[in-house]
Amino acid sequence: DDNSHGTHVAGTVAQTTNNNLGVAGVAFNAKIMPVKVLNQSNSGTHDWIANGIMFAADNGAKVLSLSFGGPPSITLENAIAYAYSKGVTIVAAAGNDGMGGPANYPAAYDNYVIAVASTRYDETRSPFSTTGSYVDIAAPGGDLNIDQNADGYGDGVLQQTFNPNTKNTNDFAYWFFQGTSMATPHVSGVAALLIANGNTNQTKIREAIEKTAEDKGALGWDSEYGWGIVDAKAALQYSAQ
């Protein structure tokens, strides 16, 4: 990573725990396969992304955590379908274009992907979080414009990464970021926990995550929160049943 975004989201999946330091990841014993598909400016081509997705699928990845998005692409869709056919659970960011914004891909490839919206500290939708028929689940993604927990900081998701302003990879600290990018690894981490708990079927993993979510917004599914906010403990208990 030479941008800082990837390191931040990887920490939310698997940051070390029980060491009296900093923060912890959701699935803190998970293995991370870092696959670089974007440049230092966080942009890239569909070919780059597709090649990375297929590489991960071919080399044993169980979960794809995709904290990026853009317009649709046959190349991208084919790569997503390929990974899905290999048994990979795919989780992606719904997008940061707000209410009624354009669909974000690969999240909007609904046959294959669990699309993740963002919530704030008070569990309402983050204003930037894209809404739409493809949204499946919500998770903490923050809102740096407010301080609802009164800790003196904007309410982002805190993780360790290097300085995003200078891109100096030797300048590590704890940074608050916001976005559906930050929400996505929470759900990817829960998917990893379900797999570790013996639930390896993609359909069953999605079912466990969606059916145990904390319902928000309109009753049942809605275009802001999907099925609601992910609940790791409830998902694991559902899997055990």
mmCIF file of C-alpha atoms in Angstrom, residues 119-125 137-139 213-230:
data_model
loop_
_atom_site.group_PDB
_atom_site.id
_atom_site.type_symbol
_atom_site.label_atom_id
_atom_site.label_comp_id
_atom_site.label_asym_id
_atom_site.label_seq_id
_atom_site.Cartn_x
_atom_site.Cartn_y
_atom_site.Cartn_z
ATOM 1 C CA THR A 119 -23.720 4.351 9.646
ATOM 2 C CA ARG A 120 -22.744 7.021 12.169
ATOM 3 C CA TYR A 121 -22.153 6.717 15.929
ATOM 4 C CA ASP A 122 -25.903 7.094 16.612
ATOM 5 C CA GLU A 123 -26.603 4.253 14.143
ATOM 6 C CA THR A 124 -28.262 6.478 11.552
ATOM 7 C CA ARG A 125 -27.101 6.425 7.933
ATOM 8 C CA ILE A 137 -26.249 -4.376 4.949
ATOM 9 C CA ALA A 138 -24.879 -1.442 6.964
ATOM 10 C CA ALA A 139 -21.867 -1.109 9.261
ATOM 11 C CA ALA A 213 -28.822 -7.588 11.280
ATOM 12 C CA GLU A 214 -30.158 -4.904 13.639
ATOM 13 C CA ASP A 215 -33.074 -3.517 11.655
ATOM 14 C CA LYS A 216 -32.925 0.222 10.958
ATOM 15 C CA GLY A 217 -35.025 2.574 8.867
ATOM 16 C CA ALA A 218 -38.195 1.090 7.400
ATOM 17 C CA LEU A 219 -39.178 -2.324 8.755
ATOM 18 C CA GLY A 220 -37.270 -5.068 7.003
ATOM 19 C CA TRP A 221 -35.097 -4.266 3.999
ATOM 20 C CA ASP A 222 -34.785 -0.651 2.860
ATOM 21 C CA SER A 223 -32.568 1.237 0.439
ATOM 22 C CA GLU A 224 -30.607 3.098 3.154
ATOM 23 C CA TYR A 225 -29.559 0.285 5.508
ATOM 24 C CA GLY A 226 -30.350 -2.849 3.536
ATOM 25 C CA TRP A 227 -31.360 -5.403 6.170
ATOM 26 C CA GLY A 228 -29.831 -3.315 8.951
ATOM 27 C CA ILE A 229 -26.566 -2.968 10.877
ATOM 28 C CA VAL A 230 -24.352 -6.050 10.968
#
